[in-house]
Short mmCIF file of C-alpha atoms in Angstrom, two decimals:
data_model
loop_
_atom_site.label_atom_id
_atom_site.label_comp_id
_atom_site.label_asym_id
_atom_site.label_seq_id
_atom_site.Cartn_x
_atom_site.Cartn_y
_atom_site.Cartn_z
CA MET C 1 -10.28 -45.94 -86.02
CA ILE C 2 -9.37 -43.32 -83.37
CA ILE C 3 -11.24 -45.23 -80.67
CA LYS C 4 -9.40 -48.39 -81.66
CA ILE C 5 -6.04 -46.62 -81.44
CA LEU C 6 -6.84 -45.23 -77.97
CA PHE C 7 -7.96 -48.68 -76.90
CA SER C 8 -4.64 -50.07 -78.13
CA TYR C 9 -2.76 -47.70 -75.82
CA ILE C 10 -4.59 -49.25 -72.87
CA MET C 11 -4.35 -52.82 -74.16
CA GLY C 12 -0.75 -52.40 -75.32
CA TYR C 13 0.91 -51.77 -78.68
CA LEU C 14 4.11 -52.54 -80.59
CA SER C 15 6.50 -50.31 -82.48
CA VAL C 16 7.27 -52.23 -85.70
CA THR C 17 9.65 -51.89 -88.65
CA ILE C 18 9.05 -53.62 -92.01
CA GLN C 19 11.36 -53.84 -95.00
CA GLY C 20 10.39 -54.84 -98.52
CA TYR C 21 9.53 -53.71 -102.03
CA TYR C 22 5.76 -53.96 -101.62
CA ILE C 23 5.16 -51.57 -98.71
CA GLU C 24 2.20 -49.82 -100.42
CA ARG C 25 0.51 -53.20 -100.93
CA PHE C 26 1.22 -54.06 -97.28
CA ILE C 27 -0.55 -50.84 -96.14
CA ASN C 28 -3.56 -51.49 -98.42
CA LEU C 29 -3.98 -55.03 -97.08
CA CYS C 30 -3.88 -53.68 -93.51
CA ARG C 31 -6.69 -51.27 -94.36
CA ASN C 32 -8.73 -54.00 -96.08
CA ASN C 33 -8.40 -56.21 -93.00
CA LYS C 34 -9.26 -53.22 -90.70
CA ILE C 35 -5.92 -53.37 -88.91
CA ALA C 36 -5.17 -50.04 -87.25
CA ILE C 37 -1.61 -48.86 -87.82
CA TRP C 38 -0.50 -45.34 -86.88
CA HIS C 39 2.57 -43.10 -86.52
CA LEU C 40 3.70 -44.17 -89.97
CA LYS C 41 7.21 -43.01 -90.83
CA ARG C 42 9.01 -44.03 -94.00
CA ASN C 43 12.75 -43.95 -93.45
CA LYS C 44 13.82 -45.42 -96.77
CA GLU C 45 12.16 -46.55 -99.97
CA ILE C 46 11.96 -50.10 -98.63
CA GLN C 47 11.53 -49.41 -94.88
CA LEU C 48 8.46 -48.29 -92.89
CA ASP C 49 8.14 -47.69 -89.11
CA PHE C 50 4.70 -47.72 -87.47
CA ARG C 51 2.72 -48.82 -84.42
CA VAL C 52 0.15 -51.57 -84.12
CA GLY C 53 -1.96 -53.12 -81.34
CA ILE C 54 -0.66 -56.39 -79.87
CA HIS C 55 -3.87 -58.22 -80.82
CA ASP C 56 -3.40 -57.34 -84.50
CA PHE C 57 0.23 -58.38 -84.71
CA LYS C 58 -0.50 -62.05 -85.54
CA LEU C 59 -2.55 -61.08 -88.60
CA LEU C 60 0.10 -58.49 -89.47
CA ARG C 61 2.75 -61.20 -89.76
CA GLU C 62 0.58 -63.11 -92.26
CA ILE C 63 0.19 -59.96 -94.39
CA ALA C 64 3.98 -59.43 -94.23
CA LYS C 65 4.51 -62.96 -95.60
CA LYS C 66 2.08 -62.32 -98.46
CA THR C 67 3.85 -59.10 -99.41
CA LYS C 68 7.33 -60.62 -98.91
CA CYS C 69 8.26 -58.03 -96.26
CA LYS C 70 10.52 -58.60 -93.29
CA ILE C 71 8.93 -57.53 -90.00
CA LYS C 72 10.69 -56.64 -86.75
CA ILE C 73 9.44 -55.45 -83.34
CA THR C 74 11.52 -52.49 -82.10
CA SER C 75 9.71 -51.75 -78.81
CA LYS C 76 6.72 -52.71 -76.68
CA ARG C 77 4.47 -50.18 -74.96
CA GLY C 78 1.29 -50.12 -72.92
CA LEU C 79 -0.16 -51.32 -69.63
CA PRO C 80 0.22 -55.10 -70.25
CA PHE C 81 3.98 -54.75 -70.73
CA VAL C 82 4.33 -52.53 -67.65
CA LEU C 83 2.48 -55.12 -65.57
CA HIS C 84 4.59 -57.90 -67.04
CA ARG C 85 7.78 -55.99 -66.30
CA TYR C 86 6.84 -55.53 -62.65
CA LYS C 87 4.94 -58.76 -62.08
CA LYS C 88 7.58 -59.84 -59.54
CA ARG C 89 7.25 -56.55 -57.66
CA LYS C 90 3.85 -57.17 -56.14
CA ILE C 91 4.61 -55.20 -52.98
CA PHE C 92 5.61 -52.17 -55.05
CA PHE C 93 2.34 -52.25 -56.99
CA LEU C 94 0.34 -52.88 -53.85
CA LEU C 95 1.89 -49.85 -52.19
CA LEU C 96 1.35 -47.81 -55.36
CA ILE C 97 -2.34 -48.72 -55.43
CA VAL C 98 -2.67 -47.96 -51.71
CA MET C 99 -1.00 -44.55 -52.23
CA ILE C 100 -3.33 -43.73 -55.12
CA ILE C 101 -6.38 -44.68 -53.05
CA LEU C 102 -5.15 -42.68 -50.04
CA THR C 103 -4.43 -39.66 -52.23
CA MET C 104 -7.94 -39.81 -53.69
CA LEU C 105 -9.46 -40.14 -50.21
CA SER C 106 -7.29 -37.35 -48.76
CA SER C 107 -8.62 -34.92 -51.36
CA ASN C 108 -11.87 -34.86 -49.37
CA PHE C 109 -10.18 -33.43 -46.26
CA VAL C 110 -8.62 -30.10 -45.25
CA TRP C 111 -4.89 -30.62 -44.69
CA ASN C 112 -3.74 -27.00 -44.54
CA VAL C 113 -5.24 -23.78 -43.20
CA ASP C 114 -3.58 -20.72 -44.76
CA ILE C 115 -4.45 -17.49 -42.91
CA LYS C 116 -3.72 -14.33 -44.89
CA GLU C 117 -3.90 -11.08 -42.95
CA GLU C 118 -4.34 -8.24 -45.41
CA ASN C 119 -1.97 -5.22 -45.36
CA GLY C 120 0.39 -7.05 -42.98
CA GLN C 121 -1.83 -6.30 -39.98
CA GLU C 122 -1.37 -8.95 -37.30
CA LEU C 123 -4.41 -10.35 -35.52
CA ILE C 124 -3.49 -12.02 -32.22
CA ASP C 125 -4.77 -15.61 -31.73
CA ILE C 126 -6.67 -15.58 -35.05
CA ALA C 127 -5.40 -19.10 -35.89
CA LYS C 128 -6.67 -20.38 -32.54
CA ASP C 129 -10.08 -18.76 -33.07
CA VAL C 130 -10.37 -20.24 -36.57
CA ASP C 131 -9.62 -23.70 -35.16
CA GLU C 132 -12.14 -23.31 -32.32
CA ALA C 133 -14.79 -22.06 -34.75
CA GLY C 134 -14.65 -25.38 -36.60
CA LEU C 135 -12.03 -25.08 -39.35
CA LYS C 136 -9.53 -27.75 -38.32
CA ILE C 137 -6.79 -29.66 -40.09
CA GLY C 138 -8.00 -33.14 -40.98
CA GLN C 139 -11.65 -32.09 -41.18
CA TRP C 140 -14.02 -33.51 -43.81
CA LYS C 141 -14.49 -30.76 -46.43
CA ALA C 142 -18.18 -31.49 -46.84
CA LYS C 143 -18.73 -30.61 -43.17
CA VAL C 144 -16.99 -27.23 -43.37
CA ASP C 145 -19.66 -24.54 -43.13
CA THR C 146 -17.71 -21.42 -44.07
CA LYS C 147 -20.60 -19.03 -43.30
CA GLU C 148 -21.08 -20.45 -39.80
CA ILE C 149 -17.33 -20.28 -39.08
CA ILE C 150 -17.15 -16.65 -40.23
CA ASN C 151 -20.21 -15.71 -38.12
CA LYS C 152 -18.74 -17.33 -35.01
CA ILE C 153 -15.46 -15.45 -35.37
CA ARG C 154 -17.13 -12.12 -36.20
CA LEU C 155 -19.34 -12.44 -33.10
CA LYS C 156 -16.33 -13.26 -30.92
CA ARG C 157 -13.96 -10.60 -32.26
CA LYS C 158 -14.59 -6.91 -32.84
CA ASP C 159 -11.26 -6.25 -34.55
CA ILE C 160 -12.22 -7.82 -37.90
CA ALA C 161 -13.67 -5.67 -40.67
CA TRP C 162 -14.03 -8.47 -43.27
CA MET C 163 -13.38 -12.20 -43.45
CA GLY C 164 -13.62 -14.80 -46.20
CA ILE C 165 -12.89 -18.54 -46.46
CA GLU C 166 -12.15 -20.36 -49.73
CA LEU C 167 -11.59 -24.11 -50.09
CA LYS C 168 -9.12 -25.00 -52.85
CA GLY C 169 -8.06 -28.62 -53.15
CA THR C 170 -7.07 -29.64 -49.63
CA ASN C 171 -6.18 -26.05 -48.70
CA ALA C 172 -8.45 -23.68 -46.77
CA ILE C 173 -7.54 -20.05 -47.51
CA VAL C 174 -8.71 -17.66 -44.78
CA LYS C 175 -8.52 -13.96 -45.69
CA VAL C 176 -8.92 -11.43 -42.88
CA VAL C 177 -9.00 -7.63 -42.91
CA LYS C 178 -8.36 -5.96 -39.57
CA ALA C 179 -10.78 -3.25 -38.47
CA GLU C 180 -9.17 0.11 -37.85
CA LYS C 181 -9.92 1.53 -34.45
CA LYS C 182 -11.52 4.93 -34.94
CA PRO C 183 -12.07 7.50 -32.22
CA ASP C 184 -15.63 8.20 -31.17
CA ILE C 185 -16.83 11.16 -33.20
CA ILE C 186 -19.43 13.38 -31.62
CA ASP C 187 -21.82 15.07 -34.03
CA GLU C 188 -21.28 18.79 -34.56
CA GLU C 189 -24.85 19.45 -33.41
CA GLU C 190 -24.29 17.81 -30.03
CA TYR C 191 -22.96 19.58 -26.96
CA CYS C 192 -19.57 18.46 -25.71
CA SER C 193 -16.57 19.55 -23.67
CA ILE C 194 -12.87 18.86 -24.23
CA ILE C 195 -11.24 16.83 -21.45
CA SER C 196 -7.63 15.86 -20.88
CA ASN C 197 -6.48 12.43 -22.05
CA LYS C 198 -2.95 12.87 -20.65
CA ALA C 199 -1.32 14.29 -17.54
CA GLY C 200 0.89 17.34 -18.07
CA ILE C 201 1.56 21.06 -17.66
CA ILE C 202 -0.41 23.38 -19.93
CA THR C 203 1.77 25.41 -22.33
CA LYS C 204 -0.88 26.73 -24.74
CA VAL C 205 -4.68 27.18 -24.73
CA ASN C 206 -6.74 28.27 -27.72
CA ALA C 207 -10.50 27.93 -27.17
CA GLN C 208 -12.30 28.52 -30.49
CA THR C 209 -15.72 27.52 -29.20
CA GLY C 210 -16.51 27.07 -25.52
CA THR C 211 -14.92 28.39 -22.33
CA ALA C 212 -11.34 27.52 -21.33
CA SER C 213 -11.15 26.11 -17.81
CA VAL C 214 -7.32 25.96 -17.66
CA LYS C 215 -4.51 28.43 -18.26
CA VAL C 216 -0.82 28.22 -19.17
CA GLY C 217 1.16 26.75 -16.27
CA ASP C 218 -1.71 24.67 -14.84
CA THR C 219 -1.09 21.00 -14.09
CA VAL C 220 -3.81 18.66 -15.36
CA ASN C 221 -4.53 14.97 -14.96
CA ILE C 222 -6.44 12.54 -17.16
CA GLY C 223 -10.14 13.39 -17.10
CA ASP C 224 -9.76 17.09 -16.18
CA THR C 225 -11.87 19.50 -18.22
CA LEU C 226 -9.79 21.71 -20.54
CA ILE C 227 -12.50 23.58 -22.49
CA ASN C 228 -16.10 23.63 -21.21
CA GLY C 229 -18.90 23.05 -23.68
CA TRP C 230 -20.72 26.23 -22.78
CA MET C 231 -20.38 29.98 -23.24
CA GLU C 232 -21.79 32.84 -21.19
CA GLY C 233 -22.86 36.13 -22.72
CA LYS C 234 -23.92 39.38 -21.11
CA TYR C 235 -27.33 39.29 -22.74
CA THR C 236 -27.69 35.66 -23.78
CA GLY C 237 -26.69 34.03 -20.49
CA ILE C 238 -25.28 30.51 -20.54
CA ARG C 239 -25.66 28.56 -23.74
CA TYR C 240 -24.24 25.10 -24.52
CA VAL C 241 -22.01 24.53 -27.54
CA HIS C 242 -19.84 21.93 -29.25
CA ALA C 243 -16.43 22.80 -27.75
CA LYS C 244 -13.56 23.31 -30.18
CA GLY C 245 -10.00 24.38 -29.59
CA GLU C 246 -6.36 23.45 -29.18
CA VAL C 247 -4.65 22.67 -25.90
CA GLN C 248 -0.94 21.97 -25.77
CA ALA C 249 0.84 20.55 -22.74
CA LYS C 250 4.22 19.32 -21.64
CA VAL C 251 3.78 15.60 -20.97
CA TRP C 252 6.19 12.96 -19.71
CA HIS C 253 7.26 9.69 -21.30
CA THR C 254 9.12 7.50 -18.79
CA LYS C 255 10.91 4.18 -19.30
CA TYR C 256 12.46 1.97 -16.61
CA LYS C 257 15.04 -0.83 -16.70
CA ASN C 258 16.95 -2.80 -14.09
CA ILE C 259 20.57 -3.55 -15.07
CA PRO C 260 22.37 -6.24 -13.01
CA TYR C 261 26.10 -5.87 -12.41
CA ASN C 262 26.75 -9.52 -13.22
CA THR C 263 25.23 -10.75 -16.49
CA THR C 264 25.43 -13.77 -18.78
CA GLU C 265 25.90 -12.85 -22.44
CA ARG C 266 24.97 -15.37 -25.15
CA SER C 267 26.54 -15.49 -28.61
CA LYS C 268 26.28 -17.98 -31.49
CA THR C 269 29.36 -20.00 -32.45
CA GLY C 270 28.16 -20.71 -36.01
CA ASN C 271 27.97 -24.48 -35.44
CA ILE C 272 24.63 -26.06 -36.33
CA GLN C 273 23.07 -29.52 -36.29
CA ASN C 274 20.00 -30.56 -38.29
CA GLN C 275 17.57 -33.33 -37.45
CA TYR C 276 14.55 -34.42 -39.47
CA SER C 277 11.22 -36.03 -38.70
CA ILE C 278 8.07 -36.96 -40.60
CA LYS C 279 4.65 -35.86 -39.37
CA LEU C 280 1.60 -37.85 -40.50
CA ASN C 281 -1.29 -35.63 -39.45
CA ASN C 282 -0.70 -35.61 -35.65
CA PHE C 283 1.66 -38.62 -35.53
CA LYS C 284 5.38 -37.78 -35.55
CA ILE C 285 8.19 -40.13 -36.61
CA ASN C 286 11.74 -39.07 -35.72
CA LEU C 287 14.30 -39.96 -38.37
CA SER C 288 17.22 -38.99 -36.12
CA LYS C 289 17.90 -40.49 -32.73
CA GLY C 290 19.02 -38.63 -29.65
CA VAL C 291 19.13 -34.94 -28.78
CA SER C 292 21.51 -32.19 -29.79
CA LYS C 293 25.21 -32.82 -29.39
CA PHE C 294 25.66 -29.23 -28.17
CA LYS C 295 25.66 -28.41 -24.47
CA ILE C 296 23.97 -25.01 -24.90
CA TYR C 297 21.89 -24.30 -27.97
CA ASP C 298 18.88 -22.56 -29.50
CA THR C 299 16.26 -24.63 -31.29
CA ILE C 300 14.58 -23.58 -34.55
CA GLU C 301 11.84 -25.80 -35.99
CA ALA C 302 10.53 -25.44 -39.55
CA GLU C 303 7.64 -27.49 -40.93
CA ASN C 304 7.29 -28.03 -44.67
CA LYS C 305 3.95 -29.50 -45.70
CA MET C 306 4.02 -31.78 -48.72
CA LYS C 307 1.72 -31.01 -51.64
CA LEU C 308 1.10 -32.38 -55.11
CA PHE C 309 -0.12 -29.10 -56.61
CA SER C 310 -0.34 -25.49 -55.44
CA ASP C 311 -3.46 -26.09 -53.31
CA PHE C 312 -3.42 -29.88 -52.93
CA TYR C 313 -1.73 -30.53 -49.61
CA LEU C 314 -1.11 -34.00 -48.19
CA PRO C 315 -1.37 -34.99 -44.50
CA ILE C 316 2.41 -35.39 -44.50
CA SER C 317 4.99 -32.86 -43.29
CA ILE C 318 8.76 -32.85 -43.17
CA ILE C 319 9.97 -31.18 -39.98
CA LYS C 320 13.49 -29.77 -39.90
CA THR C 321 14.85 -29.07 -36.42
CA THR C 322 17.96 -26.90 -36.36
CA TYR C 323 20.13 -26.67 -33.25
CA GLU C 324 22.39 -23.61 -33.14
CA GLU C 325 25.25 -23.82 -30.67
CA VAL C 326 25.46 -20.95 -28.20
CA GLN C 327 28.28 -19.99 -25.88
CA GLU C 328 27.68 -18.12 -22.64
CA GLU C 329 30.11 -15.67 -21.13
CA GLN C 330 29.87 -14.19 -17.64
CA LYS C 331 30.45 -10.43 -17.59
CA THR C 332 30.76 -8.01 -14.69
CA HIS C 333 29.80 -4.35 -15.17
CA GLU C 334 30.99 -1.48 -13.07
CA ILE C 335 28.27 0.80 -11.71
CA GLU C 336 28.93 3.54 -14.25
CA GLU C 337 29.05 1.04 -17.12
CA ALA C 338 25.75 -0.58 -16.07
CA LYS C 339 24.14 2.85 -15.79
CA ASN C 340 25.27 3.84 -19.30
CA ILE C 341 23.95 0.55 -20.74
CA GLY C 342 20.53 1.21 -19.18
CA ILE C 343 20.42 4.83 -20.35
CA GLN C 344 21.35 3.91 -23.92
CA GLN C 345 18.74 1.15 -24.14
CA LEU C 346 15.96 3.32 -22.69
CA GLN C 347 16.80 6.30 -24.91
CA GLU C 348 16.60 4.05 -28.00
CA GLU C 349 13.14 2.85 -26.89
CA LEU C 350 11.91 6.40 -26.30
CA ASP C 351 13.36 7.65 -29.60
CA ASN C 352 11.44 4.91 -31.43
CA GLU C 353 8.24 5.75 -29.52
CA ILE C 354 8.31 9.54 -30.08
CA LYS C 355 8.10 10.35 -33.78
CA ASP C 356 8.37 14.16 -33.68
CA LYS C 357 11.82 14.70 -32.15
CA GLU C 358 11.49 18.51 -32.41
CA MET C 359 8.81 18.48 -29.72
CA ILE C 360 11.19 16.97 -27.13
CA VAL C 361 11.99 19.85 -24.73
CA GLY C 362 13.78 18.04 -21.93
CA LYS C 363 15.35 14.80 -20.71
CA ASN C 364 15.66 13.59 -17.13
CA ILE C 365 17.75 10.63 -16.00
CA ASN C 366 17.48 9.10 -12.52
CA THR C 367 19.43 6.11 -11.23
CA TYR C 368 19.16 4.17 -7.96
CA GLU C 369 22.02 1.91 -6.96
CA LYS C 370 21.31 -1.46 -5.34
CA GLU C 371 23.52 -4.20 -3.97
CA ASP C 372 23.55 -6.30 -7.15
CA SER C 373 22.00 -3.99 -9.78
CA ILE C 374 21.01 -0.47 -10.67
CA ASP C 375 17.55 0.93 -11.51
CA VAL C 376 17.56 3.39 -14.41
CA TYR C 377 14.71 5.80 -15.24
CA VAL C 378 14.76 7.98 -18.35
CA THR C 379 12.05 10.60 -18.87
CA TYR C 380 11.43 12.70 -21.98
CA GLU C 381 9.47 15.95 -21.66
CA VAL C 382 7.46 16.37 -24.87
CA LEU C 383 5.10 19.07 -26.12
CA GLU C 384 1.88 17.43 -27.33
CA ASN C 385 -1.67 18.40 -28.19
CA ILE C 386 -3.95 16.85 -25.60
CA GLY C 387 -7.69 16.60 -25.19
CA THR C 388 -10.62 14.61 -26.47
CA ASN C 389 -14.33 15.38 -26.86
CA GLU C 390 -16.77 14.22 -24.21
CA LYS C 391 -20.50 14.52 -24.70
CA ILE C 392 -22.42 16.64 -22.19
CA VAL C 393 -25.16 14.57 -20.53
CA PHE C 394 -27.99 16.51 -18.92
#
């Protein structure tokens, strides 16, 4: 019975209402003749609503006559009636069938590559490397060898700690964890010296192990030895050690900027213009003609890929191009004004670069006037611990 009902959905069915005093007899005759009726609902003592397959309706009318019941069709459902309703819309159905076939075929391709960099750590050119390794948009999923792609990228890049690729629907999810750069650590048992990794003037030397080769007030450059990895005793002579200690120096952080006297300042007017286009894989169709109506503008392009489900992307994108009108204004700065602009900008950059503001012990500002601009140099003198271990090679 259940199979017959399901079959009726495909073949089409009728919603029917009968009225009469012999409804129970009507139902019994339907069962005796193996006529499937379902969704029975008795509204009144003499009225019954139900559903029946279209192929059983002819026999149903004969049973209604026998039981002296009035029968009425209230609605028609199922595929045959849908086809009949749209039989004059052949192009619509043809396009619908084509779309269904294309959707089924497109499920075998990769239409979106989603790169997720863990912990918000940006990896430069990772999308380009993924593409060159073989994971491309429009590629046949069966030909995507995730292990080979991962191996190619890991061999090419040394800044990746872990990488994984997962294919979901038509979406390829690439997860990448950036490798943290760690300083070279020399084993405690190995002999090493401490050398300078910055240029500066020594302000403090504390050699715990080893022999200090600099003193307070000395000027050092990068690569100069600060603490030697050896010690000399009266009775033991020279013996090599793993140098340890703290060396503090006054180092310089310098920023430079050229500020022209005549500048062009840009500001947004708030006027915008949107244009749309459709992208079919690599083929673009512009829905709007012409270029922006603004004389000066900034362009912002946003691509929204179409998808049926969360990970089932289609090879279709809607591209929204936004033009923001910009007005330009010519401004002339006096020498003092240009100098102050440069100083303020450079100080902001240095303040962002130097985290420990308490270690700033001095600031130097130098300016050099030119015919059409001014060069500004701002230098911060900062107390910092300098030095890194370097293995002693015999």
